[in-house]
PDB file of C-alpha atoms in Angstrom:
ATOM      1  CA  MET A  18      12.503  -4.099 -17.013  1.00 62.00           C
ATOM      2  CA  THR A  19       9.437  -6.256 -17.477  1.00 72.00           C
ATOM      3  CA  VAL A  20       6.088  -5.642 -15.833  1.00 65.00           C
ATOM      4  CA  PHE A  21       6.525  -8.767 -13.720  1.00 70.00           C
ATOM      5  CA  SER A  22       9.954  -7.702 -12.412  1.00 69.00           C
ATOM      6  CA  ARG A  23       8.631  -4.215 -11.575  1.00 70.00           C
ATOM      7  CA  ARG A  24       5.734  -5.657  -9.615  1.00 72.00           C
ATOM      8  CA  LEU A  25       8.044  -8.097  -7.844  1.00 69.00           C
ATOM      9  CA  LEU A  26      10.358  -5.233  -6.882  1.00 69.00           C
ATOM     10  CA  VAL A  27       7.453  -3.127  -5.590  1.00 69.00           C
ATOM     11  CA  THR A  28       6.046  -6.104  -3.631  1.00 72.00           C
ATOM     12  CA  CYS A  29       9.390  -6.828  -1.958  1.00 63.00           C
ATOM     13  CA  THR A  30       9.856  -3.141  -1.116  1.00 71.00           C
ATOM     14  CA  ALA A  31       6.385  -2.830   0.439  1.00 61.00           C
ATOM     15  CA  LEU A  32       6.822  -5.986   2.522  1.00 64.00           C
ATOM     16  CA  GLY A  33      10.290  -4.844   3.603  1.00 64.00           C
ATOM     17  CA  LEU A  34       8.912  -1.494   4.754  1.00 62.00           C
ATOM     18  CA  GLY A  35       6.238  -3.308   6.742  1.00 58.00           C
ATOM     19  CA  LEU A  36       8.841  -5.475   8.474  1.00 56.00           C
ATOM     20  CA  VAL A  37      11.165  -2.558   9.255  1.00 53.00           C
ATOM     21  CA  ALA A  38       8.361  -0.389  10.663  1.00 52.00           C
ATOM     22  CA  GLY A  39       7.180  -3.237  12.895  1.00 47.00           C
ATOM     23  CA  GLN A  40      10.671  -3.850  14.256  1.00 42.00           C
ATOM     24  CA  GLN A  41      11.270  -0.184  15.110  1.00 40.00           C
ATOM     25  CA  VAL A  42       8.146  -0.108  17.251  1.00 43.00           C
ATOM     26  CA  GLN A  43       9.243  -3.167  19.218  1.00 42.00           C
ATOM     27  CA  ALA A  44      12.763  -1.841  19.863  1.00 41.00           C
ATOM     28  CA  HIS A  45      11.794   1.128  22.030  1.00 58.00           C
ATOM     29  CA  GLY A  46       9.491  -0.238  24.720  1.00 78.00           C
ATOM     30  CA  ILE A  47      10.378   0.654  28.313  1.00 86.00           C
ATOM     31  CA  GLU A  48      10.699  -2.111  30.878  1.00 87.00           C
ATOM     32  CA  SER A  49      10.705  -1.252  34.579  1.00 88.00           C
ATOM     33  CA  SER A  50      11.404  -3.201  37.727  1.00 87.00           C
ATOM     34  CA  LEU A  51      10.831  -2.253  41.365  1.00 86.00           C
ATOM     35  CA  ARG A  52      12.284  -2.967  44.789  1.00 86.00           C
ATOM     36  CA  TYR A  53      10.610  -1.602  47.895  1.00 76.00           C
ATOM     37  CA  LEU A  54      12.569  -1.359  51.154  1.00 75.00           C
ATOM     38  CA  ASP A  55      11.549   0.549  54.285  1.00 72.00           C
ATOM     39  CA  GLY A  56       9.436   3.176  52.539  1.00 69.00           C
ATOM     40  CA  GLN A  57      11.851   3.734  49.656  1.00 80.00           C
ATOM     41  CA  LEU A  58      11.126   2.501  46.171  1.00 82.00           C
ATOM     42  CA  GLU A  59      14.022   1.650  43.866  1.00 90.00           C
ATOM     43  CA  LEU A  60      12.922   1.964  40.257  1.00 90.00           C
ATOM     44  CA  SER A  61      15.049   0.551  37.412  1.00 92.00           C
ATOM     45  CA  SER A  62      13.992   1.354  33.847  1.00 92.00           C
ATOM     46  CA  SER A  63      15.538   0.490  30.504  1.00 91.00           C
ATOM     47  CA  PHE A  64      14.522   0.234  26.876  1.00 88.00           C
ATOM     48  CA  SER A  65      13.808  -3.282  25.649  1.00 83.00           C
ATOM     49  CA  THR A  66      17.251  -3.146  24.021  1.00 85.00           C
ATOM     50  CA  GLY A  67      18.827  -2.946  27.524  1.00 87.00           C
ATOM     51  CA  GLU A  68      19.875   0.702  27.231  1.00 91.00           C
ATOM     52  CA  PRO A  69      19.035   2.738  30.389  1.00 91.00           C
ATOM     53  CA  VAL A  70      16.217   5.290  30.102  1.00 91.00           C
ATOM     54  CA  GLU A  71      18.468   8.123  31.264  1.00 92.00           C
ATOM     55  CA  GLY A  72      16.682  11.405  32.021  1.00 93.00           C
ATOM     56  CA  ALA A  73      13.146   9.988  31.870  1.00 92.00           C
ATOM     57  CA  ALA A  74      10.776  11.836  34.194  1.00 93.00           C
ATOM     58  CA  VAL A  75       9.017   9.801  36.880  1.00 92.00           C
ATOM     59  CA  ARG A  76       5.710  11.256  38.001  1.00 92.00           C
ATOM     60  CA  LEU A  77       2.506  10.441  39.751  1.00 87.00           C
ATOM     61  CA  LEU A  78      -0.652  10.333  37.673  1.00 88.00           C
ATOM     62  CA  ASN A  79      -3.851  12.001  38.799  1.00 86.00           C
ATOM     63  CA  ALA A  80      -7.049   9.968  39.105  1.00 81.00           C
ATOM     64  CA  ASP A  81      -8.145  11.164  35.638  1.00 85.00           C
ATOM     65  CA  GLY A  82      -4.870   9.944  34.040  1.00 82.00           C
ATOM     66  CA  THR A  83      -3.308  13.387  33.581  1.00 87.00           C
ATOM     67  CA  PRO A  84       0.316  13.939  34.676  1.00 86.00           C
ATOM     68  CA  GLY A  85       0.663  14.944  38.309  1.00 88.00           C
ATOM     69  CA  GLU A  86       3.589  15.689  40.606  1.00 88.00           C
ATOM     70  CA  GLU A  87       7.033  14.920  39.167  1.00 91.00           C
ATOM     71  CA  LEU A  88       9.072  12.810  41.587  1.00 89.00           C
ATOM     72  CA  GLY A  89      12.415  13.013  39.779  1.00 91.00           C
ATOM     73  CA  GLN A  90      14.363  11.668  36.803  1.00 94.00           C
ATOM     74  CA  ILE A  91      16.009   8.348  36.002  1.00 93.00           C
ATOM     75  CA  GLY A  92      19.794   8.533  36.356  1.00 93.00           C
ATOM     76  CA  ALA A  93      22.500   7.489  33.896  1.00 93.00           C
ATOM     77  CA  ASN A  94      22.490   3.965  35.338  1.00 93.00           C
ATOM     78  CA  GLY A  95      18.741   3.612  34.645  1.00 92.00           C
ATOM     79  CA  GLN A  96      17.824   3.750  38.340  1.00 93.00           C
ATOM     80  CA  MET A  97      16.112   6.105  40.744  1.00 93.00           C
ATOM     81  CA  VAL A  98      15.311   5.854  44.450  1.00 92.00           C
ATOM     82  CA  LEU A  99      11.990   7.398  45.467  1.00 84.00           C
ATOM     83  CA  THR A 100      10.557   8.260  48.809  1.00 77.00           C
ATOM     84  CA  LEU A 101       6.861   7.978  48.152  1.00 71.00           C
ATOM     85  CA  PRO A 102       4.445  10.611  49.435  1.00 66.00           C
ATOM     86  CA  ASN A 103       1.888   9.777  52.116  1.00 70.00           C
ATOM     87  CA  LEU A 104       0.667   6.337  51.200  1.00 69.00           C
ATOM     88  CA  VAL A 105      -3.077   5.920  51.441  1.00 74.00           C
ATOM     89  CA  GLU A 106      -5.004   2.745  50.799  1.00 83.00           C
ATOM     90  CA  GLY A 107      -5.652   2.152  47.117  1.00 85.00           C
ATOM     91  CA  VAL A 108      -3.541   2.334  43.995  1.00 86.00           C
ATOM     92  CA  LEU A 109      -0.717   4.768  43.257  1.00 82.00           C
ATOM     93  CA  ASP A 110      -0.175   5.298  39.512  1.00 88.00           C
ATOM     94  CA  LEU A 111       3.365   6.069  38.317  1.00 87.00           C
ATOM     95  CA  GLN A 112       4.526   7.064  34.858  1.00 90.00           C
ATOM     96  CA  VAL A 113       8.074   6.725  33.525  1.00 91.00           C
ATOM     97  CA  ASP A 114       8.144   9.302  30.722  1.00 89.00           C
ATOM     98  CA  GLY A 115      10.976   8.972  28.217  1.00 87.00           C
ATOM     99  CA  GLY A 116       9.122  11.081  25.597  1.00 82.00           C
ATOM    100  CA  PRO A 117       6.326  10.386  23.126  1.00 80.00           C
ATOM    101  CA  GLY A 118       6.045   6.657  22.478  1.00 79.00           C
ATOM    102  CA  HIS A 119       8.534   5.891  25.279  1.00 85.00           C
ATOM    103  CA  ARG A 120       6.429   5.620  28.418  1.00 87.00           C
ATOM    104  CA  ASP A 121       5.812   2.996  31.049  1.00 88.00           C
ATOM    105  CA  TYR A 122       2.862   2.987  33.444  1.00 88.00           C
ATOM    106  CA  LEU A 123       2.901   1.215  36.796  1.00 87.00           C
ATOM    107  CA  ALA A 124      -0.035   0.724  39.162  1.00 87.00           C
ATOM    108  CA  LEU A 125       1.249   0.265  42.722  1.00 84.00           C
ATOM    109  CA  PRO A 126      -1.278  -1.228  45.169  1.00 87.00           C
ATOM    110  CA  ILE A 127      -0.981   0.296  48.665  1.00 84.00           C
ATOM    111  CA  ARG A 128      -2.123  -1.656  51.749  1.00 84.00           C
ATOM    112  CA  GLN A 129      -1.509  -0.617  55.353  1.00 80.00           C
ATOM    113  CA  GLY A 130       1.003   2.059  54.311  1.00 75.00           C
ATOM    114  CA  SER A 131       3.256  -0.115  52.138  1.00 77.00           C
ATOM    115  CA  VAL A 132       3.516  -1.118  48.487  1.00 79.00           C
ATOM    116  CA  LEU A 133       2.549  -4.694  47.641  1.00 81.00           C
ATOM    117  CA  LEU A 134       5.173  -5.526  45.008  1.00 79.00           C
ATOM    118  CA  ASP A 135       3.655  -8.921  44.235  1.00 79.00           C
ATOM    119  CA  GLU A 136       0.530  -7.163  42.970  1.00 79.00           C
ATOM    120  CA  VAL A 137       2.125  -4.359  40.910  1.00 78.00           C
ATOM    121  CA  VAL A 138       0.567  -4.059  37.486  1.00 71.00           C
ATOM    122  CA  GLU A 139       2.364  -2.710  34.440  1.00 64.00           C
ATOM    123  CA  THR A 140      -0.336  -1.149  32.322  1.00 60.00           C
ATOM    124  CA  PRO A 141       0.046  -1.176  28.540  1.00 53.00           C
ATOM    125  CA  THR A 142       0.895   2.085  26.845  1.00 46.00           C
ATOM    126  CA  GLN A 143      -1.771   3.886  24.913  1.00 46.00           C
ATOM    127  CA  THR A 144       0.175   3.933  21.615  1.00 44.00           C
ATOM    128  CA  PRO A 145      -1.448   2.444  18.518  1.00 45.00           C
ATOM    129  CA  ALA A 146      -0.221  -0.841  17.123  1.00 48.00           C
ATOM    130  CA  LEU A 147       2.031   0.663  14.471  1.00 51.00           C
ATOM    131  CA  GLY A 148       3.366  -2.727  13.400  1.00 55.00           C
ATOM    132  CA  LEU A 149      -0.158  -3.843  12.519  1.00 57.00           C
ATOM    133  CA  TRP A 150      -0.735  -0.630  10.556  1.00 56.00           C
ATOM    134  CA  ALA A 151       2.503  -1.212   8.667  1.00 60.00           C
ATOM    135  CA  TRP A 152       1.376  -4.709   7.640  1.00 59.00           C
ATOM    136  CA  LEU A 153      -2.053  -3.432   6.648  1.00 64.00           C
ATOM    137  CA  GLY A 154      -0.550  -0.493   4.785  1.00 66.00           C
ATOM    138  CA  ALA A 155       1.904  -2.583   2.739  1.00 63.00           C
ATOM    139  CA  PRO A 156      -0.766  -3.955   0.337  1.00 67.00           C
ATOM    140  CA  ALA A 157      -2.254  -0.463  -0.021  1.00 66.00           C
ATOM    141  CA  LEU A 158       1.196   0.908  -0.840  1.00 64.00           C
ATOM    142  CA  LEU A 159       1.701  -1.895  -3.321  1.00 63.00           C
ATOM    143  CA  GLY A 160      -1.595  -1.124  -5.051  1.00 66.00           C
ATOM    144  CA  LEU A 161      -0.845   2.604  -5.208  1.00 62.00           C
ATOM    145  CA  VAL A 162       2.634   2.086  -6.626  1.00 61.00           C
ATOM    146  CA  GLY A 163       1.254  -0.529  -9.012  1.00 64.00           C
ATOM    147  CA  LEU A 164      -1.168   2.060 -10.392  1.00 61.00           C
ATOM    148  CA  MET A 165       1.624   4.606 -10.758  1.00 61.00           C
ATOM    149  CA  VAL A 166       3.951   2.287 -12.708  1.00 58.00           C
ATOM    150  CA  LYS A 167       1.307   0.492 -14.701  1.00 61.00           C
ATOM    151  CA  VAL A 168       2.594  -0.046 -18.194  1.00 54.00           C
ATOM    152  CA  ARG A 169       0.078  -0.144 -20.996  1.00 54.00           C
ATOM    153  CA  GLN A 170       0.332  -2.870 -23.557  1.00 54.00           C
ATOM    154  CA  PRO A 171       1.210  -1.507 -26.989  1.00 57.00           C
ATOM    155  CA  SER A 172      -1.799  -1.266 -29.210  1.00 56.00           C
ATOM    156  CA  LEU A 173      -1.843  -3.586 -32.232  1.00 59.00           C
ATOM    157  CA  HIS A 174      -4.096  -1.254 -34.224  1.00 59.00           C
ATOM    158  CA  ARG A 175      -2.465   2.117 -34.778  1.00 55.00           C
TER     159      ARG A 175
END
């Protein structure tokens, strides 16, 4: 195998790993939707692939962002009906927790004792941009592997 073909193989492998890592991160986001009727909130959550987030814990978040009271778990159909606690003016923060890297955060504005669905905000998760790191890491991986497989030219003067 020539030096060029080795480097080409290593380049294609590093770029392929970058693409695969970026796609895996995108495939597991949680998407939630809400319906609010007469004091009950119907929460539907699924992965971005469409699969329900069965068993994910739904909880309130404290003002400092730490997990608070657990309200229940998402059922097999990806839905849960909640009766919200005493609604005070302000914002009620909910977390749908499907495990590390699988969380959704919803900020529910409360006015006059009811949720204003038109103003609900889905806050981004606090996970790092792994896809970006994969793309940045691919050239570093290529350089490291290139150093490991570097073939010395045969010396003409022995």
